[in-house]
């Protein structure tokens, strides 16, 4: 068929799909299911009418699904996936994606072998390809039906990961079917191959996404470049992993999309992120529409009927295997890892909602034609997929309603009342504008208001005090999240600081939604990462400059965080006062809580301004100058988009703003510094040494900076350095007695000297009480000088002897 005709048919199929979408808005059938039915109907017409035979040329093929549709559908799902929610439930997701799928493969394979006298290897091949819950079907249907967020995360996460598991397992079993033998050694080889392919794909996807994200950030890419590179990443990660590295292309796409979503998407303004989401939604809609239509076109009902008995048994085996995973492995995993329970109702949806789709068909079509049972497996696969789409899918909504998922909670009832009230208010406001302009008479206005009042009429609802309190706090959290994103969009917060605060805020939200006190607070992953970085860098001379730079950045970020926290708290207090449907008592409780936060932030900022006045003033001036320039840039971008400013004018102003931002001075070195020689001369340990020796020591010493609550050295760690405090304060304590400090040291004091006379394990922890600057002298440096300068050796031995006595 000529290319022009192919394009014409594809455009026709997309047109049919959009008409189907319009029809589906008026009938209780999911869009994707309706497309399958429509595809079956068109296929039937094509088989019986010669003039429509060209439609039969458009059949599903493995390459079409795997290389054209699947990367887009998986990438779109993964980039919008809440990765943090997924990580919270990663263990049940992994159990469903790997062990449960392997068990399902075994049950289905053994069942077909025992009941239908299938070749055991071929039966297992079918079990592998049919066990995956297809993200194409599941994600599309759950978006339409509005499943609960955690349930959606569980099913999305599982479907994304078990696609890769199914494909890898299928390829391993297909290889065994060719050789027709399998020993103990082969089992271990198969396990290693599975791990290599699965995690190899994950690794490649992460690396490619990080490179793409950093590239986009460095070149200051606009939204068009971001969209193009995200599409490039979706297809290139799959192809590179699958064909070049021979690992899982699906896992590469999943990991690249999640990584790009975490690292890069949050760096772009909210409006641009919405454009990204809309673009990927359109791409997903196009692929979904064509895929489900082609599934229908590829299905010949008459041939399926001839295999009805085997299809029926296969459906039963698939449902039984799925039930074992959902009702057996999931609750066991939840209990073992002490995670929030997955209710029985949610498990019912996970069981019945395990749909099959285009991926299973693509995999079965990739079976070599030389395989004896190929045709039978294709018809069985089509039969199970048809049952899944025509029986499971249309009844999910009915099941969800039956189980009460459509009922509103008390908090949702309050939100409904608020939404109806605000909608009615806006409706009346616009009518009032028309009335004042004498566009409509008063009588018409009253008539319309009577009708709209009925539209927004709400039933009587009296929430209890607990529900009212939760609603007040949920409103405050929404204001916080919105203001945090706004501060990032206008350039107030750096990306890392924004993500750090976002994680903390999300944790508060999760704790609030779970209705439990946050008694077991896990360490913020960003703080944990910081601690690991500092631990690796703090006693290495080669990393001194890196550590100093990093500490300057951390100090700036802490200052940013405190200013942002102050602004956010103030915003919540102001906006929640304007919310009319929160009782005064609960509103005042929230305001009191945020005023306490405001007070704490102000105290921290006053402390920084008092102790580091030059740095604070310079930082403040640079930050707000940058914000003012970014605000001007946002204005000219919008003015240019709406044609208020011409291109020449826009380019002129934009260049001025960009140049001004680039010329802003860098603010560093928040902690006051003294010359090393002067500081060393002030230390009692080294006081009175010759000027020549002090000069040599000062040149050898490394200056290191630590912020408040940083661990300088850890108990039981090996160290070889002496530290001299030049600014700040540290506390020495042992791990077993954290509340009983051994000593508090300040400027001129020193510690770690025991390490200078040999390999030594630190006997205590040293933690900073405030931003602190230290001079570090290593054992190798000092002992080298002590051998040449006896006065230094004597001084060290006397100091160590005195410290041992005390």
Tab-separated table of N, CA and C in Angstrom, residues 408-416 467 470-471:
chain	number	residue	atom	x	y	z
A	408	UNK	N	-18.586	9.774	49.142
A	408	UNK	CA	-17.733	10.869	49.611
A	408	UNK	C	-17.443	10.722	51.097
A	409	UNK	N	-16.206	11.048	51.492
A	409	UNK	CA	-15.864	11.087	52.917
A	409	UNK	C	-16.395	12.391	53.516
A	410	UNK	N	-16.308	12.481	54.835
A	410	UNK	CA	-16.777	13.700	55.492
A	410	UNK	C	-16.040	14.930	54.996
A	411	UNK	N	-14.710	14.816	54.824
A	411	UNK	CA	-13.917	15.943	54.330
A	411	UNK	C	-14.301	16.291	52.891
A	412	UNK	N	-14.550	15.267	52.075
A	412	UNK	CA	-14.960	15.510	50.687
A	412	UNK	C	-16.328	16.170	50.624
A	413	UNK	N	-17.193	15.827	51.587
A	413	UNK	CA	-18.506	16.470	51.649
A	413	UNK	C	-18.360	17.973	51.915
A	414	UNK	N	-17.427	18.323	52.815
A	414	UNK	CA	-17.181	19.743	53.093
A	414	UNK	C	-16.629	20.429	51.848
A	415	UNK	N	-15.705	19.763	51.161
A	415	UNK	CA	-15.141	20.321	49.934
A	415	UNK	C	-16.221	20.495	48.870
A	416	UNK	N	-17.160	19.547	48.816
A	416	UNK	CA	-18.273	19.652	47.870
A	416	UNK	C	-19.132	20.875	48.182
A	467	UNK	N	-13.848	16.238	61.580
A	467	UNK	CA	-13.868	16.478	60.131
A	467	UNK	C	-13.599	17.945	59.830
A	470	UNK	N	-9.875	18.614	60.270
A	470	UNK	CA	-9.102	18.050	59.161
A	470	UNK	C	-9.245	18.901	57.903
A	471	UNK	N	-10.429	19.396	57.662
A	471	UNK	CA	-10.643	20.219	56.472
A	471	UNK	C	-9.826	21.505	56.563
